[in-house]
């Protein structure tokens, strides 16, 4: 890998923010495992302790199915609910509003006597006792405001008696008083106790499983309780918008108490609906009775008017009389026609007889008079007998004479009878015409009478229908009185969901466990975020593009120089690894002079220079270390050698070439390939001296004699002396010390790389406390 490829890979690694160093993060946390353990123990301990004081609330629920409103059925049996598309939703919403009313909840709490909070005196923490956990039930009739400042101690002394001690809070005197000499007054069970603060009774609870005999009673404001239950604990909602099912849920710490509240809420809701319906039914019955009495009087008057009208007009029924008149008119017309025909026939017979026609017979088909019919029949018979005799006997035969005499006599009789019959027919015709005229007159009056009777009958019909309708409604309302028919069905009575406990103990412990983890994690990251020091290699790589060629572990020994026998130590291996990284990264470049610097003092330049020199010399390379830190020259001492009289300052400041390079060399003990040159005894202006020709001659001579030259230079954070050595160096090692170097100082080496102030800049992380 070339230098360019390595730098490019370092830059892409830095810019790829999605590369998450999980291993490094875990190592960071593992370093503080004791902190994590203490935090977990503290939070879990606090959670366990808190659970002893925090009361768990459970969800108690019930379901109701609203029925169709039977009161919305009309007299014809039609259900009016479906005529209104909003009736179902309105009915459900109305039920929800009633169930969530404070007034209804107050009635529930009053019915259950929940104004009294009962606890055990020796219980810790104090928790309310209810239901089967109590050997008694307190039934409260009346409470006065002074009850809220009164505390009772009830002690059972058997199955039938108990004693009460009263403690009153007196805000004006700041003291309390207790009744009786010994603090207790004795009462019998189910005895009505009347006190200045209220009236109540204590009755036995046969379902009790409690073994306690002493209890504390505190009274509470029922209005405030009802308001809190409705606003904070009670929830009533529709399960499905297309159905009429209502779900009632309540958050309550005591499941038995919550079930009693919901069951009583539903019971009182039904009872109040029944009482309202019953009162409405009674009101309807009274109203209908009043209307029936009025209508009965009015209907009697109308019926009398109808009867009087029919009497005055001789009518049974207009339609019947009209039909009767028509039939009679037809009948009279038919009779008149028959009579007139008969009169004409009789007139014709009379004319024939008067003309003397004695030979022909008489037609009696239209004759109705029995006497005349008899005479005509007798006459016709004699005529037939006469014609028969004429064929056999002469005209003067006595028999013929006798027949002619009889025929003459019959003719006279017939004419007399015809006269009488005709007179009778004329009288009959006149009578028929008179009756026909009367019926015609009545027939003409029928429409007027029909209209008048219709008006009277219409009024009668309206009042009759209204009377019948009110009778039916009265029966319906009367059936509703005293009959309870709830407009809902209980699908599920109150049931406690014990899985819904809030707060959940498991969840509470889990949250505490997570808090026990998050606090150390937050503290570590906060500390790291607020810290201005370099903490690890990642801090360096995140901020600069200069490659980090290695890390030097913390030196636990007192020796600052790696000695023989310590080649396998972690410290020695660190320097060997850096030597290999240096050769690998700059394998295609001739690297002979390496400058070691840092931003500030104390970051390990001298320690690195001396030990790196030992590492390079161990591979048979001839190595020289130059001490060029004029502000803190510690190299020779770190190598364990004695300073010479002459050094680089003396060499650079001499006026004659009396001091040679060999005069400056200090061999390092036990390292035949390692040498050092001290700073010298004279003052030196680094910027001017390092830029001099003599310095260039010195560096050229040293490069010819040594394989590697390490320069222990001054910090470059605030001094410019080191920059004067850039033209003599092939590589710049920038020292960064963990928990010592400032993060802002990393900008110096980044600036060196960007502006190419030194060749091949690299970073070494010193004093690493853990192996990452």
GROMACS .gro file of C-alpha atoms in nm, residues 473-762:
model
  290
  473UNK     CA    1 -10.194   0.529   2.484
  474UNK     CA    2 -10.344   0.527   2.831
  475UNK     CA    3 -10.321   0.149   2.842
  476UNK     CA    4  -9.959   0.164   2.719
  477UNK     CA    5  -9.868   0.428   2.978
  478UNK     CA    6 -10.056   0.238   3.250
  479UNK     CA    7  -9.856  -0.076   3.166
  480UNK     CA    8  -9.532   0.126   3.198
  481UNK     CA    9  -9.620   0.238   3.549
  482UNK     CA   10  -9.445   0.023   3.807
  483UNK     CA   11  -9.289  -0.205   3.544
  484UNK     CA   12  -8.911  -0.175   3.516
  485UNK     CA   13  -8.781  -0.240   3.169
  486UNK     CA   14  -8.420  -0.123   3.136
  487UNK     CA   15  -8.321   0.016   2.800
  488UNK     CA   16  -7.993  -0.176   2.814
  489UNK     CA   17  -7.861  -0.528   2.859
  490UNK     CA   18  -7.549  -0.604   3.063
  491UNK     CA   19  -7.316  -0.802   2.837
  492UNK     CA   20  -7.035  -0.827   3.095
  493UNK     CA   21  -7.056  -0.733   3.457
  494UNK     CA   22  -6.757  -0.555   3.609
  495UNK     CA   23  -6.440  -0.761   3.557
  496UNK     CA   24  -6.088  -0.673   3.675
  497UNK     CA   25  -5.802  -0.712   3.429
  498UNK     CA   26  -5.514  -0.799   3.658
  499UNK     CA   27  -5.272  -0.790   3.364
  500UNK     CA   28  -5.341  -0.417   3.327
  501UNK     CA   29  -5.183  -0.320   3.660
  502UNK     CA   30  -5.038   0.029   3.640
  503UNK     CA   31  -4.759   0.080   3.706
  504UNK     CA   32  -4.663  -0.274   3.604
  505UNK     CA   33  -4.408  -0.419   3.846
  506UNK     CA   34  -4.223  -0.592   3.564
  507UNK     CA   35  -4.223  -0.276   3.357
  508UNK     CA   36  -4.126  -0.067   3.659
  509UNK     CA   37  -3.828  -0.296   3.729
  510UNK     CA   38  -3.737  -0.299   3.360
  511UNK     CA   39  -3.743   0.080   3.346
  512UNK     CA   40  -3.532   0.094   3.661
  513UNK     CA   41  -3.288  -0.153   3.507
  514UNK     CA   42  -3.267   0.059   3.192
  515UNK     CA   43  -3.221   0.372   3.402
  516UNK     CA   44  -2.943   0.195   3.586
  517UNK     CA   45  -2.776   0.142   3.250
  518UNK     CA   46  -2.861   0.478   3.096
  519UNK     CA   47  -2.726   0.689   3.383
  520UNK     CA   48  -2.369   0.552   3.355
  521UNK     CA   49  -2.390   0.561   2.976
  522UNK     CA   50  -2.515   0.918   2.984
  523UNK     CA   51  -2.253   1.016   3.239
  524UNK     CA   52  -1.975   0.857   3.030
  525UNK     CA   53  -2.090   1.030   2.712
  526UNK     CA   54  -2.149   1.358   2.890
  527UNK     CA   55  -1.808   1.341   3.045
  528UNK     CA   56  -1.663   1.257   2.708
  529UNK     CA   57  -1.861   1.534   2.538
  530UNK     CA   58  -1.750   1.793   2.791
  531UNK     CA   59  -1.391   1.670   2.796
  532UNK     CA   60  -1.130   1.868   2.600
  533UNK     CA   61  -0.867   1.593   2.621
  534UNK     CA   62  -0.787   1.315   2.380
  535UNK     CA   63  -0.940   0.994   2.514
  536UNK     CA   64  -0.861   0.735   2.251
  537UNK     CA   65  -0.750   0.670   1.899
  538UNK     CA   66  -1.101   0.731   1.762
  539UNK     CA   67  -1.094   1.090   1.894
  540UNK     CA   68  -0.787   1.147   1.681
  541UNK     CA   69  -0.915   0.973   1.369
  542UNK     CA   70  -1.249   1.155   1.384
  543UNK     CA   71  -1.085   1.497   1.382
  544UNK     CA   72  -0.784   1.473   1.149
  545UNK     CA   73  -0.688   1.294   0.829
  546UNK     CA   74  -0.328   1.232   0.941
  547UNK     CA   75  -0.271   0.856   0.988
  548UNK     CA   76  -0.205   0.710   1.333
  549UNK     CA   77   0.086   0.469   1.296
  550UNK     CA   78   0.065   0.322   1.645
  551UNK     CA   79  -0.023   0.339   2.012
  552UNK     CA   80   0.214   0.326   2.307
  553UNK     CA   81   0.070   0.153   2.610
  554UNK     CA   82   0.101   0.300   2.954
  555UNK     CA   83   0.446   0.237   3.099
  556UNK     CA   84   0.392   0.064   3.431
  557UNK     CA   85   0.762   0.024   3.509
  558UNK     CA   86   0.986   0.291   3.655
  559UNK     CA   87   1.227   0.266   3.363
  560UNK     CA   88   1.184   0.510   3.077
  561UNK     CA   89   1.400   0.304   2.841
  562UNK     CA   90   1.336  -0.048   2.719
  563UNK     CA   91   1.620  -0.265   2.843
  564UNK     CA   92   1.742  -0.607   2.742
  565UNK     CA   93   1.513  -0.882   2.858
  566UNK     CA   94   1.204  -0.664   2.806
  567UNK     CA   95   1.175  -0.732   2.433
  568UNK     CA   96   0.853  -0.928   2.486
  569UNK     CA   97   0.687  -0.666   2.701
  570UNK     CA   98   0.377  -0.485   2.578
  571UNK     CA   99   0.570  -0.160   2.564
  572UNK     CA  100   0.848  -0.310   2.352
  573UNK     CA  101   0.595  -0.469   2.119
  574UNK     CA  102   0.431  -0.129   2.071
  575UNK     CA  103   0.753   0.024   1.944
  576UNK     CA  104   0.827  -0.276   1.723
  577UNK     CA  105   0.481  -0.245   1.571
  578UNK     CA  106   0.537   0.126   1.503
  579UNK     CA  107   0.873   0.052   1.343
  580UNK     CA  108   0.706  -0.201   1.111
  581UNK     CA  109   0.419   0.038   1.033
  582UNK     CA  110   0.669   0.311   0.952
  583UNK     CA  111   0.862   0.086   0.715
  584UNK     CA  112   0.540  -0.043   0.557
  585UNK     CA  113   0.380   0.294   0.502
  586UNK     CA  114   0.694   0.461   0.365
  587UNK     CA  115   0.847   0.157   0.196
  588UNK     CA  116   0.887   0.333  -0.142
  589UNK     CA  117   1.042   0.645   0.006
  590UNK     CA  118   1.385   0.698   0.153
  591UNK     CA  119   1.315   0.781   0.515
  592UNK     CA  120   1.625   0.854   0.712
  593UNK     CA  121   1.550   1.158   0.928
  594UNK     CA  122   1.248   1.144   1.160
  595UNK     CA  123   1.143   1.451   1.357
  596UNK     CA  124   0.952   1.392   1.679
  597UNK     CA  125   0.740   1.681   1.810
  598UNK     CA  126   0.414   1.761   1.990
  599UNK     CA  127   0.184   2.050   2.066
  600UNK     CA  128   0.278   2.102   2.430
  601UNK     CA  129   0.523   1.977   2.686
  602UNK     CA  130   0.476   1.638   2.854
  603UNK     CA  131   0.331   1.442   2.562
  604UNK     CA  132   0.622   1.194   2.544
  605UNK     CA  133   0.855   1.319   2.269
  606UNK     CA  134   1.173   1.225   2.454
  607UNK     CA  135   1.028   0.892   2.574
  608UNK     CA  136   0.928   0.804   2.218
  609UNK     CA  137   1.256   0.922   2.064
  610UNK     CA  138   1.475   0.723   2.304
  611UNK     CA  139   1.270   0.399   2.284
  612UNK     CA  140   1.216   0.427   1.909
  613UNK     CA  141   1.592   0.464   1.874
  614UNK     CA  142   1.638   0.143   2.074
  615UNK     CA  143   1.379  -0.034   1.854
  616UNK     CA  144   1.548   0.079   1.530
  617UNK     CA  145   1.896  -0.005   1.657
  618UNK     CA  146   1.789  -0.356   1.752
  619UNK     CA  147   1.756  -0.442   1.382
  620UNK     CA  148   2.129  -0.369   1.315
  621UNK     CA  149   2.063  -0.016   1.198
  622UNK     CA  150   2.298   0.257   1.309
  623UNK     CA  151   2.078   0.513   1.480
  624UNK     CA  152   2.143   0.864   1.608
  625UNK     CA  153   1.915   1.069   1.833
  626UNK     CA  154   1.950   1.449   1.830
  627UNK     CA  155   1.845   1.653   2.133
  628UNK     CA  156   1.707   1.977   1.981
  629UNK     CA  157   1.454   2.081   2.246
  630UNK     CA  158   1.632   2.384   2.391
  631UNK     CA  159   1.347   2.450   2.639
  632UNK     CA  160   1.345   2.105   2.799
  633UNK     CA  161   1.657   1.902   2.707
  634UNK     CA  162   1.600   1.561   2.875
  635UNK     CA  163   1.712   1.312   2.608
  636UNK     CA  164   2.059   1.224   2.740
  637UNK     CA  165   1.923   1.176   3.089
  638UNK     CA  166   1.642   0.958   2.956
  639UNK     CA  167   1.903   0.740   2.780
  640UNK     CA  168   2.080   0.699   3.110
  641UNK     CA  169   2.398   0.869   2.988
  642UNK     CA  170   2.613   1.161   3.104
  643UNK     CA  171   2.607   1.483   2.910
  644UNK     CA  172   2.926   1.589   2.732
  645UNK     CA  173   3.079   1.930   2.750
  646UNK     CA  174   3.001   1.987   2.388
  647UNK     CA  175   2.680   1.954   2.200
  648UNK     CA  176   2.495   2.084   1.895
  649UNK     CA  177   2.482   2.440   2.031
  650UNK     CA  178   2.858   2.441   2.071
  651UNK     CA  179   2.905   2.297   1.723
  652UNK     CA  180   2.680   2.553   1.556
  653UNK     CA  181   2.818   2.856   1.745
  654UNK     CA  182   3.196   2.780   1.714
  655UNK     CA  183   3.399   3.035   1.524
  656UNK     CA  184   3.663   2.776   1.428
  657UNK     CA  185   3.609   2.418   1.327
  658UNK     CA  186   3.770   2.280   1.636
  659UNK     CA  187   3.472   2.067   1.740
  660UNK     CA  188   3.395   1.771   1.515
  661UNK     CA  189   3.093   1.545   1.489
  662UNK     CA  190   3.270   1.265   1.671
  663UNK     CA  191   3.332   1.501   1.961
  664UNK     CA  192   2.954   1.530   1.998
  665UNK     CA  193   2.859   1.160   1.982
  666UNK     CA  194   2.748   0.988   2.303
  667UNK     CA  195   2.729   0.605   2.271
  668UNK     CA  196   2.432   0.449   2.453
  669UNK     CA  197   2.520   0.170   2.692
  670UNK     CA  198   2.424  -0.185   2.591
  671UNK     CA  199   2.325  -0.060   2.243
  672UNK     CA  200   2.629  -0.056   2.013
  673UNK     CA  201   2.423   0.077   1.720
  674UNK     CA  202   2.262   0.363   1.914
  675UNK     CA  203   2.420   0.706   1.963
  676UNK     CA  204   2.301   1.045   2.083
  677UNK     CA  205   2.406   1.411   2.059
  678UNK     CA  206   2.310   1.651   2.334
  679UNK     CA  207   2.198   2.010   2.299
  680UNK     CA  208   2.523   2.153   2.436
  681UNK     CA  209   2.615   2.417   2.690
  682UNK     CA  210   2.564   2.737   2.493
  683UNK     CA  211   2.249   2.935   2.435
  684UNK     CA  212   2.105   2.886   2.092
  685UNK     CA  213   1.854   3.071   1.878
  686UNK     CA  214   1.681   2.775   1.721
  687UNK     CA  215   1.513   2.956   1.434
  688UNK     CA  216   1.839   3.122   1.323
  689UNK     CA  217   2.078   2.838   1.407
  690UNK     CA  218   1.866   2.562   1.247
  691UNK     CA  219   1.848   2.763   0.925
  692UNK     CA  220   2.230   2.815   0.913
  693UNK     CA  221   2.471   2.654   0.667
  694UNK     CA  222   2.657   2.487   0.953
  695UNK     CA  223   2.336   2.305   1.047
  696UNK     CA  224   2.299   2.186   0.690
  697UNK     CA  225   2.660   2.062   0.687
  698UNK     CA  226   2.602   1.882   1.018
  699UNK     CA  227   2.289   1.706   0.893
  700UNK     CA  228   2.456   1.601   0.569
  701UNK     CA  229   2.751   1.453   0.759
  702UNK     CA  230   2.521   1.268   0.997
  703UNK     CA  231   2.312   1.125   0.713
  704UNK     CA  232   2.625   0.979   0.562
  705UNK     CA  233   2.725   0.805   0.881
  706UNK     CA  234   2.389   0.687   1.027
  707UNK     CA  235   2.096   0.487   0.886
  708UNK     CA  236   1.835   0.667   1.095
  709UNK     CA  237   1.838   1.006   1.261
  710UNK     CA  238   1.574   1.084   1.522
  711UNK     CA  239   1.526   1.448   1.617
  712UNK     CA  240   1.381   1.515   1.963
  713UNK     CA  241   1.249   1.868   1.890
  714UNK     CA  242   1.063   2.133   2.087
  715UNK     CA  243   0.679   2.152   2.094
  716UNK     CA  244   0.538   2.334   1.793
  717UNK     CA  245   0.218   2.456   1.959
  718UNK     CA  246   0.362   2.798   2.046
  719UNK     CA  247   0.723   2.789   1.915
  720UNK     CA  248   0.853   2.821   1.561
  721UNK     CA  249   1.202   2.670   1.617
  722UNK     CA  250   1.097   2.322   1.508
  723UNK     CA  251   0.961   2.440   1.171
  724UNK     CA  252   1.319   2.542   1.079
  725UNK     CA  253   1.412   2.169   1.078
  726UNK     CA  254   1.150   2.074   0.818
  727UNK     CA  255   1.399   2.088   0.531
  728UNK     CA  256   1.618   1.824   0.697
  729UNK     CA  257   1.345   1.573   0.786
  730UNK     CA  258   1.183   1.295   0.582
  731UNK     CA  259   0.902   1.226   0.827
  732UNK     CA  260   0.728   1.409   1.115
  733UNK     CA  261   0.598   1.215   1.415
  734UNK     CA  262   0.337   1.413   1.612
  735UNK     CA  263   0.298   1.289   1.969
  736UNK     CA  264  -0.051   1.281   2.127
  737UNK     CA  265  -0.092   1.166   2.484
  738UNK     CA  266  -0.415   1.012   2.608
  739UNK     CA  267  -0.594   1.220   2.875
  740UNK     CA  268  -0.327   1.489   2.843
  741UNK     CA  269  -0.330   1.635   2.493
  742UNK     CA  270  -0.600   1.885   2.402
  743UNK     CA  271  -0.841   1.800   2.121
  744UNK     CA  272  -0.797   2.146   1.974
  745UNK     CA  273  -0.423   2.085   1.939
  746UNK     CA  274  -0.495   1.817   1.677
  747UNK     CA  275  -0.560   2.102   1.435
  748UNK     CA  276  -0.185   2.172   1.438
  749UNK     CA  277  -0.088   1.844   1.271
  750UNK     CA  278  -0.382   1.872   1.032
  751UNK     CA  279  -0.255   2.216   0.933
  752UNK     CA  280   0.093   2.070   0.886
  753UNK     CA  281  -0.041   1.811   0.644
  754UNK     CA  282  -0.271   2.045   0.452
  755UNK     CA  283  -0.006   2.317   0.411
  756UNK     CA  284   0.278   2.063   0.368
  757UNK     CA  285   0.494   2.214   0.639
  758UNK     CA  286   0.656   1.874   0.702
  759UNK     CA  287   0.698   1.568   0.488
  760UNK     CA  288   0.495   1.258   0.569
  761UNK     CA  289   0.324   1.370   0.893
  762UNK     CA  290   0.206   1.091   1.121
   0.00000   0.00000   0.00000
